[in-house]
Coordinates of C-alpha atoms in Angstrom, one line a residue:
Chain A
X159 CA 84.3 101.8 91.8
X160 CA 86.1 98.9 93.8
X161 CA 86.6 99.8 97.2
X162 CA 89.8 98.3 99.2
X163 CA 89.7 97.8 102.9
X164 CA 92.7 97.1 104.8
X165 CA 92.9 95.8 108.2
X166 CA 94.3 96.4 110.8
X167 CA 94.4 100.3 110.4
X168 CA 97.4 100.2 112.6
X169 CA 99.5 97.5 114.6
X170 CA 102.6 97.6 117.3
X171 CA 105.2 95.2 116.6
X172 CA 108.7 94.5 117.6
X173 CA 112.0 93.8 115.5
X174 CA 111.9 90.1 114.5
X175 CA 107.9 89.5 114.6
X176 CA 106.0 88.1 111.6
X177 CA 103.7 90.4 110.8
X178 CA 100.7 90.2 108.6
X179 CA 98.3 92.9 106.8
X180 CA 95.0 92.0 104.9
X181 CA 93.5 93.8 102.1
X182 CA 90.0 93.1 101.0
X183 CA 88.4 94.2 97.7
X184 CA 84.8 95.0 97.3
X185 CA 84.5 92.6 94.1
X186 CA 86.6 90.0 92.5
X187 CA 90.0 91.4 91.3
X188 CA 91.7 88.4 90.5
X189 CA 95.3 89.1 91.0
X190 CA 95.2 92.6 90.0
X191 CA 96.9 93.9 93.4
X192 CA 99.8 95.7 94.4
X193 CA 101.2 96.6 97.7
X194 CA 103.3 100.1 98.5
X195 CA 105.4 101.1 101.5
X196 CA 105.4 104.5 102.4
X197 CA 107.7 106.1 105.1
X198 CA 107.3 109.6 106.7
X199 CA 108.2 112.4 104.1
X200 CA 108.5 110.2 101.5
X201 CA 107.0 108.7 98.1
X202 CA 105.2 105.6 98.4
X203 CA 107.6 102.5 97.1
X204 CA 106.2 99.5 95.0
X205 CA 107.1 96.2 97.2
X206 CA 104.6 93.6 95.6
X207 CA 102.7 93.5 92.1
X208 CA 100.3 91.1 90.9
X209 CA 99.4 89.9 94.2
X210 CA 102.4 87.8 94.8
X211 CA 105.6 89.2 92.6
X212 CA 108.3 90.9 94.4
X213 CA 109.3 94.0 92.8
X214 CA 113.4 94.3 91.9
X215 CA 115.3 95.1 94.9
X216 CA 112.5 94.4 97.5
X217 CA 113.9 92.2 100.4
X218 CA 112.5 88.6 100.3
X219 CA 111.2 88.9 103.9
X220 CA 108.3 90.8 102.0
X221 CA 105.7 88.4 100.4
X222 CA 102.3 88.7 98.9
X223 CA 99.4 86.1 98.6
X224 CA 96.0 86.0 97.6
X225 CA 93.4 86.2 94.7
X226 CA 89.8 87.3 94.2
X227 CA 88.9 89.5 96.9
X228 CA 91.1 88.6 99.9
X229 CA 94.9 89.4 99.8
X230 CA 97.7 89.5 102.4
X231 CA 101.2 91.3 102.8
X232 CA 103.4 89.6 105.1
X233 CA 106.7 90.5 106.5
X234 CA 108.4 87.6 107.6
X235 CA 111.0 89.1 110.2
X236 CA 110.4 92.7 110.7
X237 CA 113.3 94.9 110.7
X238 CA 114.0 98.6 112.0
X239 CA 113.5 100.0 108.3
X240 CA 110.2 98.5 107.9
X241 CA 108.1 100.6 110.3
X242 CA 106.1 102.7 107.7
X243 CA 102.7 102.5 106.2
X244 CA 101.8 100.3 103.7
X245 CA 99.0 100.4 101.1
X246 CA 97.1 97.9 98.8
X247 CA 95.9 99.0 95.3
X248 CA 93.7 97.5 92.9
X249 CA 94.1 98.0 89.2
X250 CA 91.8 95.5 88.0
X251 CA 88.7 97.4 87.0
X252 CA 90.2 100.9 85.9
X253 CA 90.0 103.7 86.0
X254 CA 89.8 104.5 88.6
X255 CA 92.8 102.9 90.4
X256 CA 91.9 102.6 94.1
X257 CA 93.8 102.4 97.1
X258 CA 93.1 101.0 100.5
X259 CA 93.3 103.2 103.6
X260 CA 96.4 102.3 104.8
X261 CA 98.3 100.1 107.7
X262 CA 100.7 101.9 109.9
X263 CA 103.2 99.4 111.6
X264 CA 104.7 101.0 114.7
X265 CA 107.4 99.9 117.1
X266 CA 106.2 98.1 120.1
Chain B
X201 CA 118.5 105.9 87.3
X202 CA 115.0 106.2 87.1
X203 CA 114.4 110.1 88.4
X204 CA 111.0 111.9 88.6
X205 CA 111.1 115.8 89.7
X206 CA 107.9 117.3 90.5
X207 CA 107.6 121.3 90.7
X208 CA 105.0 123.8 90.6
X209 CA 103.2 123.6 93.7
X210 CA 102.5 126.5 96.1
X211 CA 99.9 128.2 97.9
X212 CA 96.9 129.2 95.8
X213 CA 93.5 130.8 96.7
X214 CA 90.2 128.9 96.3
X215 CA 89.1 129.3 92.7
X216 CA 92.6 129.8 91.6
X217 CA 94.6 127.7 89.0
X218 CA 98.3 126.2 89.3
X219 CA 100.2 123.9 86.9
X220 CA 102.5 121.1 88.1
X221 CA 105.4 119.7 86.2
X222 CA 107.0 116.5 86.5
X223 CA 110.6 116.3 84.5
X224 CA 111.4 112.4 84.0
X225 CA 115.0 111.4 83.3
X226 CA 116.7 107.5 83.4
X227 CA 114.1 106.0 81.2
X228 CA 112.3 106.3 77.8
X229 CA 109.7 108.6 78.8
X230 CA 107.8 108.3 75.7
X231 CA 107.2 104.8 76.0
X232 CA 105.5 104.7 79.4
X233 CA 102.0 105.9 80.7
X234 CA 101.9 108.4 83.6
X235 CA 100.1 109.0 86.2
X236 CA 99.5 111.4 89.1
X237 CA 98.4 110.5 92.5
X238 CA 98.0 112.9 95.5
X239 CA 97.9 112.5 99.3
X240 CA 96.1 115.0 101.5
X241 CA 97.8 115.8 104.9
X242 CA 97.9 112.8 107.1
X243 CA 95.5 110.9 104.7
X244 CA 96.1 108.1 102.2
X245 CA 96.9 107.7 98.6
X246 CA 94.2 109.1 95.9
X247 CA 94.8 108.6 92.1
X248 CA 94.2 111.7 90.2
X249 CA 94.6 111.2 86.4
X250 CA 96.7 108.9 83.9
X251 CA 97.7 109.7 80.3
X252 CA 98.9 107.2 77.9
X253 CA 102.1 107.2 75.9
X254 CA 100.9 109.5 73.2
X255 CA 98.3 111.1 75.1
X256 CA 95.7 109.3 73.0
X257 CA 93.8 108.0 76.4
X258 CA 93.5 110.0 79.2
X259 CA 91.2 109.3 82.5
X260 CA 90.5 111.1 85.6
X261 CA 89.1 110.7 89.1
X262 CA 85.6 111.9 89.5
X263 CA 86.8 114.5 92.0
X264 CA 88.9 116.4 89.6
X265 CA 87.1 115.4 86.3
X266 CA 86.3 118.9 84.3
X267 CA 88.6 120.9 86.6
X268 CA 91.9 119.3 86.0
X269 CA 93.9 118.6 82.9
X270 CA 97.0 116.0 82.3
X271 CA 99.3 116.4 79.5
X272 CA 102.5 115.5 78.4
X273 CA 105.4 116.6 76.3
X274 CA 107.5 113.7 75.2
X275 CA 110.1 115.8 73.5
X276 CA 110.7 117.6 76.9
X277 CA 110.4 114.3 78.9
X278 CA 107.9 116.4 81.2
X279 CA 104.3 115.4 82.5
X280 CA 101.9 118.2 83.4
X281 CA 98.8 118.7 85.5
X282 CA 96.9 122.0 84.9
X283 CA 94.5 122.5 87.9
X284 CA 91.5 124.9 87.9
X285 CA 89.0 125.9 90.2
X286 CA 90.8 124.8 93.2
X287 CA 89.1 123.9 96.3
X288 CA 90.5 123.5 99.9
X289 CA 89.9 119.8 99.5
X290 CA 92.5 119.6 96.8
X291 CA 95.2 120.4 99.3
X292 CA 97.7 117.7 99.1
X293 CA 101.2 116.6 97.9
X294 CA 101.0 115.6 94.5
X295 CA 103.0 112.7 93.1
X296 CA 103.7 111.6 89.5
X297 CA 104.3 108.2 89.0
X298 CA 105.4 106.0 86.0
X299 CA 103.0 103.3 85.1
X300 CA 105.0 100.3 83.4
X301 CA 101.7 99.3 81.4
X302 CA 98.8 101.7 81.1
X303 CA 97.2 101.1 84.7
X304 CA 98.1 97.4 84.4
X305 CA 98.8 94.7 87.0
X306 CA 102.4 95.8 87.3
X307 CA 101.5 98.8 89.7
X308 CA 103.4 102.2 89.5
X309 CA 106.9 101.4 89.8
X310 CA 108.7 104.7 90.3
X311 CA 107.4 107.7 91.9
X312 CA 108.7 111.5 92.3
X313 CA 109.1 113.1 95.7
X314 CA 105.9 114.9 95.4
X315 CA 104.9 118.9 95.5
X316 CA 102.8 120.4 97.9
X317 CA 99.6 122.3 96.8
X318 CA 97.9 124.4 99.3
X319 CA 94.4 125.7 98.7
X320 CA 93.6 128.5 101.5
X321 CA 92.5 132.2 101.5

């Protein structure tokens, strides 16, 4: 199975900050990488698919980049509603689909 | 509006069984693959199972293989997960998720609100 490793596992940031979250795959997954946002007590929400495509309705301050084994989710200017946990997920060699361990973005 | 509504969760003893349902609306259910994803309390996401549009292709995570059975009734727009021989480590919130193209690059674009399964004596 392909292992997905996210870093950091948590971070503290202020409103307006630029935030970057990294996801590394244990082998080449081309651009088969998706990003989700999850708020406490809520279901995950798809933000980015195919590494860099913005899901419909998602604000443009979210962006994704990368291919192969290294990927990045960037929030260009952190907003109060962006405090949440973010997960990456690979869909290249499936099954199984595998998720990263998550990155919790907290208020500084 | 796409809606996915899970039900059937609850408290069950180790070794017991439970059947989860996911009622879908707002899209052509019979045209999309569907998955179950679970999340243990305070933990990350774990994919559980997927079923193709007509049930012809089905896959499971190794952790549930032989114990869980996914199925669907396209006439009722409903997805199911039959869970047998439940263990404490199956305790989690179970989400159903819509899959635009069977485990593809497109991710899971809609999720239900989840139903909690607690396995405990």
